[in-house]
């Protein structure tokens, strides 16, 4: 868990202008692993409790602005950024803002910026995931439009992001056919936390050893209620179903906001 893996808030940088190249780390990172197990568990509980409290603040913020927030998680290289690029370009009427999470570089933020979409880069340094406080700081810089969608592209990792609520309405896990059929079994916590699994790069199915039906069965064994869609972010195959899911979730977000407003009136 991240209380002992080296993640540190002091190593996180919010970069609001993707063209800036300077990035400094002035804080030393100490990795000590000799604490008693009970102390580690208590620290982990404290970290998660604080994060959950901040995540509720983020969730209220999104709800007040009728924003659909989605937390995109995957292994490195599964295609999160390519998926976002195509989605942004093919949905020009949808107000979108993006928070990019990576340990280093501005490469993905520049890719999103090239589409004309507002983007904020979060560099986590040694950190292997985003948390609710980082997300809040990024939202202040991003200032996304109301009644739109905020995509939070998490650091490429299928372990720690499962534990950290960012205040999103849903986690979307992206797995590619180049990674192996058994990903849902190897990373059950991430798939159990997901509302949607996107199986990407299906254009490569003829060239890789990947059993699509078996992967779907594994995912539903881990999370019986999860929705699954297959697509290719490169060719656009399957994106119609992805856009339908996105539209339904956005409509649900707006309907809930209207219901809450009516109850408060």
PDB file of C-alpha atoms in Angstrom:
ATOM      1  CA  UNK A   1       0.000   0.000   0.000  1.00  0.00           C
ATOM      2  CA  UNK A   2       1.135   3.545  -0.622  1.00  0.00           C
ATOM      3  CA  UNK A   3       1.974   4.441   2.961  1.00  0.00           C
ATOM      4  CA  UNK A   4       5.104   2.341   2.501  1.00  0.00           C
ATOM      5  CA  UNK A   5       5.815   2.301  -1.246  1.00  0.00           C
ATOM      6  CA  UNK A   6       7.486   5.697  -1.555  1.00  0.00           C
ATOM      7  CA  UNK A   7       4.591   7.919  -2.596  1.00  0.00           C
ATOM      8  CA  UNK A   8       4.905  11.410  -1.184  1.00  0.00           C
ATOM      9  CA  UNK A   9       2.819  14.542  -1.540  1.00  0.00           C
ATOM     10  CA  UNK A  10       5.981  16.641  -1.436  1.00  0.00           C
ATOM     11  CA  UNK A  11       7.070  15.166  -4.768  1.00  0.00           C
ATOM     12  CA  UNK A  12       3.908  16.168  -6.648  1.00  0.00           C
ATOM     13  CA  UNK A  13       3.933  19.091  -9.071  1.00  0.00           C
ATOM     14  CA  UNK A  14       0.894  20.695 -10.693  1.00  0.00           C
ATOM     15  CA  UNK A  15       1.882  22.030 -14.102  1.00  0.00           C
ATOM     16  CA  UNK A  16      -0.740  24.295 -15.617  1.00  0.00           C
ATOM     17  CA  UNK A  17       1.153  25.144 -18.800  1.00  0.00           C
ATOM     18  CA  UNK A  18       2.266  22.022 -20.670  1.00  0.00           C
ATOM     19  CA  UNK A  19       4.957  23.943 -22.586  1.00  0.00           C
ATOM     20  CA  UNK A  20       6.976  24.655 -19.438  1.00  0.00           C
ATOM     21  CA  UNK A  21      10.065  22.438 -19.339  1.00  0.00           C
ATOM     22  CA  UNK A  22      11.576  23.130 -15.938  1.00  0.00           C
ATOM     23  CA  UNK A  23      10.704  20.672 -13.220  1.00  0.00           C
ATOM     24  CA  UNK A  24      12.620  20.484  -9.957  1.00  0.00           C
ATOM     25  CA  UNK A  25      12.484  18.112  -7.030  1.00  0.00           C
ATOM     26  CA  UNK A  26      14.003  19.769  -3.952  1.00  0.00           C
ATOM     27  CA  UNK A  27      12.700  17.285  -1.393  1.00  0.00           C
ATOM     28  CA  UNK A  28      14.605  14.121  -0.479  1.00  0.00           C
ATOM     29  CA  UNK A  29      12.674  10.870  -0.641  1.00  0.00           C
ATOM     30  CA  UNK A  30      13.480   8.432   2.129  1.00  0.00           C
ATOM     31  CA  UNK A  31      12.354   4.825   1.840  1.00  0.00           C
ATOM     32  CA  UNK A  32      12.286   3.094   5.201  1.00  0.00           C
ATOM     33  CA  UNK A  33      10.792  -0.361   5.514  1.00  0.00           C
ATOM     34  CA  UNK A  34      11.679  -1.332   9.099  1.00  0.00           C
ATOM     35  CA  UNK A  35       8.526  -0.075  10.869  1.00  0.00           C
ATOM     36  CA  UNK A  36       6.377  -2.590  12.752  1.00  0.00           C
ATOM     37  CA  UNK A  37       3.479  -3.981  10.744  1.00  0.00           C
ATOM     38  CA  UNK A  38       0.888  -2.538  13.122  1.00  0.00           C
ATOM     39  CA  UNK A  39       2.331   0.956  12.673  1.00  0.00           C
ATOM     40  CA  UNK A  40       2.156   0.558   8.899  1.00  0.00           C
ATOM     41  CA  UNK A  41      -1.483  -0.520   8.999  1.00  0.00           C
ATOM     42  CA  UNK A  42      -2.423   2.459  11.177  1.00  0.00           C
ATOM     43  CA  UNK A  43      -0.622   4.843   8.840  1.00  0.00           C
ATOM     44  CA  UNK A  44      -2.341   3.326   5.816  1.00  0.00           C
ATOM     45  CA  UNK A  45      -5.735   3.716   7.466  1.00  0.00           C
ATOM     46  CA  UNK A  46      -5.005   7.344   8.295  1.00  0.00           C
ATOM     47  CA  UNK A  47      -3.879   8.079   4.741  1.00  0.00           C
ATOM     48  CA  UNK A  48      -6.999   6.522   3.227  1.00  0.00           C
ATOM     49  CA  UNK A  49      -9.352   8.165   5.746  1.00  0.00           C
ATOM     50  CA  UNK A  50      -7.947  11.606   4.983  1.00  0.00           C
ATOM     51  CA  UNK A  51      -8.114  10.934   1.253  1.00  0.00           C
ATOM     52  CA  UNK A  52     -11.758   9.809   1.475  1.00  0.00           C
ATOM     53  CA  UNK A  53     -12.665  13.015   3.298  1.00  0.00           C
ATOM     54  CA  UNK A  54     -11.027  15.148   0.610  1.00  0.00           C
ATOM     55  CA  UNK A  55     -12.643  13.015  -2.109  1.00  0.00           C
ATOM     56  CA  UNK A  56     -16.077  13.895  -0.728  1.00  0.00           C
ATOM     57  CA  UNK A  57     -15.179  17.561  -1.101  1.00  0.00           C
ATOM     58  CA  UNK A  58     -14.246  16.943  -4.724  1.00  0.00           C
ATOM     59  CA  UNK A  59     -17.466  15.011  -5.288  1.00  0.00           C
ATOM     60  CA  UNK A  60     -19.566  17.879  -3.942  1.00  0.00           C
ATOM     61  CA  UNK A  61     -17.648  20.291  -6.162  1.00  0.00           C
ATOM     62  CA  UNK A  62     -18.388  18.199  -9.243  1.00  0.00           C
ATOM     63  CA  UNK A  63     -22.053  17.838  -8.265  1.00  0.00           C
ATOM     64  CA  UNK A  64     -22.516  21.574  -7.750  1.00  0.00           C
ATOM     65  CA  UNK A  65     -21.233  22.167 -11.282  1.00  0.00           C
ATOM     66  CA  UNK A  66     -23.062  19.175 -12.803  1.00  0.00           C
ATOM     67  CA  UNK A  67     -19.765  17.748 -14.012  1.00  0.00           C
ATOM     68  CA  UNK A  68     -19.259  14.084 -14.854  1.00  0.00           C
ATOM     69  CA  UNK A  69     -15.831  13.069 -13.526  1.00  0.00           C
ATOM     70  CA  UNK A  70     -14.257   9.819 -14.689  1.00  0.00           C
ATOM     71  CA  UNK A  71     -11.088   8.267 -13.288  1.00  0.00           C
ATOM     72  CA  UNK A  72      -9.257   6.431 -16.095  1.00  0.00           C
ATOM     73  CA  UNK A  73      -6.869   3.722 -14.924  1.00  0.00           C
ATOM     74  CA  UNK A  74      -4.732   1.175 -16.722  1.00  0.00           C
ATOM     75  CA  UNK A  75      -1.304  -0.344 -17.003  1.00  0.00           C
ATOM     76  CA  UNK A  76       1.269   1.823 -18.791  1.00  0.00           C
ATOM     77  CA  UNK A  77       0.725   1.775 -22.536  1.00  0.00           C
ATOM     78  CA  UNK A  78      -2.842   0.458 -22.564  1.00  0.00           C
ATOM     79  CA  UNK A  79      -4.009   3.448 -24.615  1.00  0.00           C
ATOM     80  CA  UNK A  80      -5.604   5.929 -22.188  1.00  0.00           C
ATOM     81  CA  UNK A  81      -4.220   9.031 -23.887  1.00  0.00           C
ATOM     82  CA  UNK A  82      -5.016   7.797 -27.398  1.00  0.00           C
ATOM     83  CA  UNK A  83      -8.561   7.062 -26.235  1.00  0.00           C
ATOM     84  CA  UNK A  84      -8.881  10.611 -24.899  1.00  0.00           C
ATOM     85  CA  UNK A  85      -7.463  12.189 -28.049  1.00  0.00           C
ATOM     86  CA  UNK A  86     -10.013  10.447 -30.264  1.00  0.00           C
ATOM     87  CA  UNK A  87     -12.868  11.147 -27.839  1.00  0.00           C
ATOM     88  CA  UNK A  88     -12.063  14.857 -27.666  1.00  0.00           C
ATOM     89  CA  UNK A  89     -11.726  15.234 -31.426  1.00  0.00           C
ATOM     90  CA  UNK A  90     -14.910  13.290 -32.191  1.00  0.00           C
ATOM     91  CA  UNK A  91     -17.041  15.057 -29.551  1.00  0.00           C
ATOM     92  CA  UNK A  92     -16.444  18.746 -30.321  1.00  0.00           C
ATOM     93  CA  UNK A  93     -19.739  19.824 -28.718  1.00  0.00           C
ATOM     94  CA  UNK A  94     -18.961  18.149 -25.394  1.00  0.00           C
ATOM     95  CA  UNK A  95     -17.216  20.428 -22.854  1.00  0.00           C
ATOM     96  CA  UNK A  96     -14.187  18.408 -21.741  1.00  0.00           C
ATOM     97  CA  UNK A  97     -11.312  19.068 -19.359  1.00  0.00           C
ATOM     98  CA  UNK A  98      -8.438  16.671 -18.708  1.00  0.00           C
ATOM     99  CA  UNK A  99      -6.167  16.059 -15.737  1.00  0.00           C
ATOM    100  CA  UNK A 100      -3.076  14.112 -16.800  1.00  0.00           C
ATOM    101  CA  UNK A 101      -1.225  12.052 -14.193  1.00  0.00           C
ATOM    102  CA  UNK A 102       2.312  10.800 -14.796  1.00  0.00           C
ATOM    103  CA  UNK A 103       5.400  10.392 -12.679  1.00  0.00           C
ATOM    104  CA  UNK A 104       7.403  12.612 -15.036  1.00  0.00           C
ATOM    105  CA  UNK A 105       7.275  14.512 -18.369  1.00  0.00           C
ATOM    106  CA  UNK A 106       4.664  16.663 -20.063  1.00  0.00           C
ATOM    107  CA  UNK A 107       4.326  14.393 -23.084  1.00  0.00           C
ATOM    108  CA  UNK A 108       0.714  13.318 -22.579  1.00  0.00           C
ATOM    109  CA  UNK A 109      -0.414  16.823 -21.629  1.00  0.00           C
ATOM    110  CA  UNK A 110       1.057  18.139 -24.865  1.00  0.00           C
ATOM    111  CA  UNK A 111      -0.849  15.487 -26.803  1.00  0.00           C
ATOM    112  CA  UNK A 112      -4.104  16.548 -25.171  1.00  0.00           C
ATOM    113  CA  UNK A 113      -3.260  20.233 -25.623  1.00  0.00           C
ATOM    114  CA  UNK A 114      -2.838  19.630 -29.365  1.00  0.00           C
ATOM    115  CA  UNK A 115      -6.540  18.764 -29.573  1.00  0.00           C
ATOM    116  CA  UNK A 116      -7.462  22.201 -28.184  1.00  0.00           C
ATOM    117  CA  UNK A 117      -8.769  20.721 -24.936  1.00  0.00           C
ATOM    118  CA  UNK A 118      -7.929  22.337 -21.572  1.00  0.00           C
ATOM    119  CA  UNK A 119      -5.451  20.161 -19.676  1.00  0.00           C
ATOM    120  CA  UNK A 120      -3.453  20.226 -16.453  1.00  0.00           C
ATOM    121  CA  UNK A 121      -0.468  17.960 -15.918  1.00  0.00           C
ATOM    122  CA  UNK A 122       0.200  16.356 -12.536  1.00  0.00           C
ATOM    123  CA  UNK A 123       3.707  14.952 -12.122  1.00  0.00           C
ATOM    124  CA  UNK A 124       3.869  12.709  -9.060  1.00  0.00           C
ATOM    125  CA  UNK A 125       7.624  12.044  -8.935  1.00  0.00           C
ATOM    126  CA  UNK A 126       7.994   8.847  -6.925  1.00  0.00           C
ATOM    127  CA  UNK A 127       4.234   8.602  -6.458  1.00  0.00           C
ATOM    128  CA  UNK A 128       2.442   5.766  -8.235  1.00  0.00           C
ATOM    129  CA  UNK A 129      -1.092   7.213  -8.212  1.00  0.00           C
ATOM    130  CA  UNK A 130      -3.135  10.384  -7.929  1.00  0.00           C
ATOM    131  CA  UNK A 131      -5.009  11.228  -4.755  1.00  0.00           C
ATOM    132  CA  UNK A 132      -7.917  13.500  -3.844  1.00  0.00           C
ATOM    133  CA  UNK A 133      -5.752  16.430  -2.770  1.00  0.00           C
ATOM    134  CA  UNK A 134      -3.732  16.371  -5.998  1.00  0.00           C
ATOM    135  CA  UNK A 135      -6.995  16.264  -7.930  1.00  0.00           C
ATOM    136  CA  UNK A 136      -8.365  19.263  -6.021  1.00  0.00           C
ATOM    137  CA  UNK A 137      -5.244  21.301  -6.789  1.00  0.00           C
ATOM    138  CA  UNK A 138      -5.487  20.355 -10.459  1.00  0.00           C
ATOM    139  CA  UNK A 139      -9.175  21.303 -10.596  1.00  0.00           C
ATOM    140  CA  UNK A 140      -8.386  24.761  -9.263  1.00  0.00           C
ATOM    141  CA  UNK A 141      -5.896  25.209 -12.103  1.00  0.00           C
ATOM    142  CA  UNK A 142      -8.097  23.586 -14.764  1.00  0.00           C
ATOM    143  CA  UNK A 143     -11.350  25.393 -13.859  1.00  0.00           C
ATOM    144  CA  UNK A 144     -13.431  23.076 -16.077  1.00  0.00           C
ATOM    145  CA  UNK A 145     -16.729  24.265 -17.574  1.00  0.00           C
ATOM    146  CA  UNK A 146     -19.968  23.400 -15.836  1.00  0.00           C
ATOM    147  CA  UNK A 147     -22.159  20.577 -17.176  1.00  0.00           C
ATOM    148  CA  UNK A 148     -19.176  19.007 -18.906  1.00  0.00           C
ATOM    149  CA  UNK A 149     -16.877  16.030 -18.437  1.00  0.00           C
ATOM    150  CA  UNK A 150     -13.570  15.864 -16.582  1.00  0.00           C
ATOM    151  CA  UNK A 151     -11.352  12.948 -17.497  1.00  0.00           C
ATOM    152  CA  UNK A 152      -8.714  12.167 -14.867  1.00  0.00           C
ATOM    153  CA  UNK A 153      -6.014  10.064 -16.502  1.00  0.00           C
ATOM    154  CA  UNK A 154      -4.361   8.349 -13.560  1.00  0.00           C
ATOM    155  CA  UNK A 155      -0.758   7.206 -13.385  1.00  0.00           C
ATOM    156  CA  UNK A 156      -0.260   3.940 -15.274  1.00  0.00           C
ATOM    157  CA  UNK A 157      -0.736   1.420 -12.460  1.00  0.00           C
ATOM    158  CA  UNK A 158      -3.397  -1.151 -11.615  1.00  0.00           C
ATOM    159  CA  UNK A 159      -2.648  -1.394  -7.891  1.00  0.00           C
ATOM    160  CA  UNK A 160      -2.749   1.811  -5.820  1.00  0.00           C
ATOM    161  CA  UNK A 161      -5.309   3.769  -7.906  1.00  0.00           C
ATOM    162  CA  UNK A 162      -7.894   1.165  -6.881  1.00  0.00           C
ATOM    163  CA  UNK A 163      -7.638   2.332  -3.279  1.00  0.00           C
ATOM    164  CA  UNK A 164      -7.692   6.089  -3.746  1.00  0.00           C
ATOM    165  CA  UNK A 165     -11.028   7.791  -4.360  1.00  0.00           C
ATOM    166  CA  UNK A 166     -10.588  11.056  -6.273  1.00  0.00           C
ATOM    167  CA  UNK A 167     -14.219  12.133  -5.991  1.00  0.00           C
ATOM    168  CA  UNK A 168     -15.072  10.713  -9.409  1.00  0.00           C
ATOM    169  CA  UNK A 169     -18.450   9.297 -10.359  1.00  0.00           C
ATOM    170  CA  UNK A 170     -16.885   6.192 -11.873  1.00  0.00           C
ATOM    171  CA  UNK A 171     -13.618   4.401 -12.447  1.00  0.00           C
ATOM    172  CA  UNK A 172     -12.986   3.233 -15.999  1.00  0.00           C
ATOM    173  CA  UNK A 173     -10.330   0.553 -16.426  1.00  0.00           C
ATOM    174  CA  UNK A 174      -8.624   0.222 -19.790  1.00  0.00           C
ATOM    175  CA  UNK A 175      -6.884  -3.047 -20.613  1.00  0.00           C
ATOM    176  CA  UNK A 176      -5.314  -3.808 -23.989  1.00  0.00           C
ATOM    177  CA  UNK A 177      -5.166  -7.112 -25.815  1.00  0.00           C
ATOM    178  CA  UNK A 178      -1.355  -6.910 -25.776  1.00  0.00           C
ATOM    179  CA  UNK A 179      -1.254  -7.270 -21.975  1.00  0.00           C
ATOM    180  CA  UNK A 180      -2.585 -10.769 -21.349  1.00  0.00           C
ATOM    181  CA  UNK A 181      -5.951 -12.385 -20.794  1.00  0.00           C
ATOM    182  CA  UNK A 182      -5.581 -12.742 -17.023  1.00  0.00           C
ATOM    183  CA  UNK A 183      -5.257  -9.078 -16.003  1.00  0.00           C
ATOM    184  CA  UNK A 184      -8.598  -9.083 -14.102  1.00  0.00           C
ATOM    185  CA  UNK A 185      -7.394 -12.003 -11.970  1.00  0.00           C
ATOM    186  CA  UNK A 186      -3.974 -10.500 -11.297  1.00  0.00           C
ATOM    187  CA  UNK A 187      -5.363  -7.088 -10.292  1.00  0.00           C
ATOM    188  CA  UNK A 188      -8.761  -7.913  -8.769  1.00  0.00           C
ATOM    189  CA  UNK A 189      -9.081  -4.793  -6.593  1.00  0.00           C
ATOM    190  CA  UNK A 190      -8.849  -2.497  -9.599  1.00  0.00           C
ATOM    191  CA  UNK A 191     -11.397  -4.427 -11.626  1.00  0.00           C
ATOM    192  CA  UNK A 192     -13.700  -4.767  -8.615  1.00  0.00           C
ATOM    193  CA  UNK A 193     -13.675  -0.963  -8.230  1.00  0.00           C
ATOM    194  CA  UNK A 194     -14.489  -0.309 -11.887  1.00  0.00           C
ATOM    195  CA  UNK A 195     -17.895   0.478 -13.353  1.00  0.00           C
ATOM    196  CA  UNK A 196     -16.645   0.054 -16.908  1.00  0.00           C
ATOM    197  CA  UNK A 197     -13.846  -1.977 -18.473  1.00  0.00           C
ATOM    198  CA  UNK A 198     -12.677  -1.006 -21.943  1.00  0.00           C
ATOM    199  CA  UNK A 199     -10.748  -3.705 -23.788  1.00  0.00           C
ATOM    200  CA  UNK A 200      -8.591  -1.713 -26.188  1.00  0.00           C
ATOM    201  CA  UNK A 201      -6.478  -2.466 -29.261  1.00  0.00           C
ATOM    202  CA  UNK A 202      -8.859  -5.098 -30.622  1.00  0.00           C
ATOM    203  CA  UNK A 203      -7.436  -4.360 -34.082  1.00  0.00           C
ATOM    204  CA  UNK A 204      -4.407  -6.373 -32.903  1.00  0.00           C
ATOM    205  CA  UNK A 205      -6.365  -9.488 -31.929  1.00  0.00           C
ATOM    206  CA  UNK A 206      -5.249 -11.472 -35.028  1.00  0.00           C
ATOM    207  CA  UNK A 207      -1.611 -10.926 -34.042  1.00  0.00           C
ATOM    208  CA  UNK A 208      -1.558 -11.600 -30.292  1.00  0.00           C
ATOM    209  CA  UNK A 209      -2.350 -14.483 -27.961  1.00  0.00           C
ATOM    210  CA  UNK A 210      -5.377 -13.011 -26.212  1.00  0.00           C
ATOM    211  CA  UNK A 211      -8.631 -14.788 -25.412  1.00  0.00           C
ATOM    212  CA  UNK A 212     -11.265 -12.021 -25.469  1.00  0.00           C
ATOM    213  CA  UNK A 213     -14.127 -14.162 -24.152  1.00  0.00           C
ATOM    214  CA  UNK A 214     -12.010 -15.513 -21.324  1.00  0.00           C
ATOM    215  CA  UNK A 215     -10.893 -12.013 -20.300  1.00  0.00           C
ATOM    216  CA  UNK A 216     -14.538 -10.960 -20.134  1.00  0.00           C
ATOM    217  CA  UNK A 217     -15.335 -13.988 -17.955  1.00  0.00           C
ATOM    218  CA  UNK A 218     -12.426 -13.185 -15.638  1.00  0.00           C
ATOM    219  CA  UNK A 219     -13.581  -9.582 -15.303  1.00  0.00           C
ATOM    220  CA  UNK A 220     -17.132 -10.636 -14.453  1.00  0.00           C
ATOM    221  CA  UNK A 221     -15.838 -13.197 -11.971  1.00  0.00           C
ATOM    222  CA  UNK A 222     -14.041 -10.371 -10.187  1.00  0.00           C
ATOM    223  CA  UNK A 223     -16.901  -7.888 -10.606  1.00  0.00           C
ATOM    224  CA  UNK A 224     -20.232  -9.424 -11.700  1.00  0.00           C
ATOM    225  CA  UNK A 225     -21.860  -6.045 -12.301  1.00  0.00           C
ATOM    226  CA  UNK A 226     -19.129  -4.464 -14.388  1.00  0.00           C
ATOM    227  CA  UNK A 227     -19.874  -3.270 -17.914  1.00  0.00           C
ATOM    228  CA  UNK A 228     -17.421  -4.236 -20.669  1.00  0.00           C
ATOM    229  CA  UNK A 229     -16.860  -2.720 -24.091  1.00  0.00           C
ATOM    230  CA  UNK A 230     -14.351  -3.631 -26.788  1.00  0.00           C
ATOM    231  CA  UNK A 231     -12.789  -0.994 -29.002  1.00  0.00           C
ATOM    232  CA  UNK A 232      -9.730   0.246 -30.831  1.00  0.00           C
ATOM    233  CA  UNK A 233      -8.538   3.745 -30.025  1.00  0.00           C
ATOM    234  CA  UNK A 234      -6.406   3.601 -33.178  1.00  0.00           C
ATOM    235  CA  UNK A 235      -9.099   2.678 -35.728  1.00  0.00           C
ATOM    236  CA  UNK A 236     -12.189   3.934 -33.892  1.00  0.00           C
ATOM    237  CA  UNK A 237     -13.891   0.539 -33.908  1.00  0.00           C
ATOM    238  CA  UNK A 238     -16.340   0.230 -31.015  1.00  0.00           C
ATOM    239  CA  UNK A 239     -16.314   3.927 -30.140  1.00  0.00           C
ATOM    240  CA  UNK A 240     -20.038   4.257 -30.812  1.00  0.00           C
ATOM    241  CA  UNK A 241     -20.774   2.111 -27.763  1.00  0.00           C
ATOM    242  CA  UNK A 242     -18.238   4.082 -25.701  1.00  0.00           C
ATOM    243  CA  UNK A 243     -19.937   7.349 -26.645  1.00  0.00           C
ATOM    244  CA  UNK A 244     -23.337   5.884 -25.786  1.00  0.00           C
ATOM    245  CA  UNK A 245     -22.066   4.897 -22.328  1.00  0.00           C
ATOM    246  CA  UNK A 246     -20.524   8.340 -21.874  1.00  0.00           C
ATOM    247  CA  UNK A 247     -23.752  10.049 -22.909  1.00  0.00           C
ATOM    248  CA  UNK A 248     -25.840   7.940 -20.543  1.00  0.00           C
ATOM    249  CA  UNK A 249     -23.546   8.688 -17.608  1.00  0.00           C
ATOM    250  CA  UNK A 250     -23.612  12.389 -18.379  1.00  0.00           C
ATOM    251  CA  UNK A 251     -27.412  12.410 -18.571  1.00  0.00           C
ATOM    252  CA  UNK A 252     -27.564  10.613 -15.222  1.00  0.00           C
ATOM    253  CA  UNK A 253     -25.256  13.226 -13.712  1.00  0.00           C
ATOM    254  CA  UNK A 254     -27.454  16.072 -14.937  1.00  0.00           C
ATOM    255  CA  UNK A 255     -30.639  14.324 -13.757  1.00  0.00           C
ATOM    256  CA  UNK A 256     -29.207  13.805 -10.277  1.00  0.00           C
ATOM    257  CA  UNK A 257     -28.210  17.452 -10.111  1.00  0.00           C
ATOM    258  CA  UNK A 258     -31.754  18.522 -11.038  1.00  0.00           C
ATOM    259  CA  UNK A 259     -33.187  16.162  -8.411  1.00  0.00           C
ATOM    260  CA  UNK A 260     -30.908  17.550  -5.696  1.00  0.00           C
ATOM    261  CA  UNK A 261     -31.762  21.119  -6.682  1.00  0.00           C
ATOM    262  CA  UNK A 262     -35.474  20.340  -6.513  1.00  0.00           C
ATOM    263  CA  UNK A 263     -35.128  18.823  -3.046  1.00  0.00           C
ATOM    264  CA  UNK A 264     -33.267  21.881  -1.805  1.00  0.00           C
ATOM    265  CA  UNK A 265     -35.831  24.332  -3.214  1.00  0.00           C
TER     266      UNK A 265
END
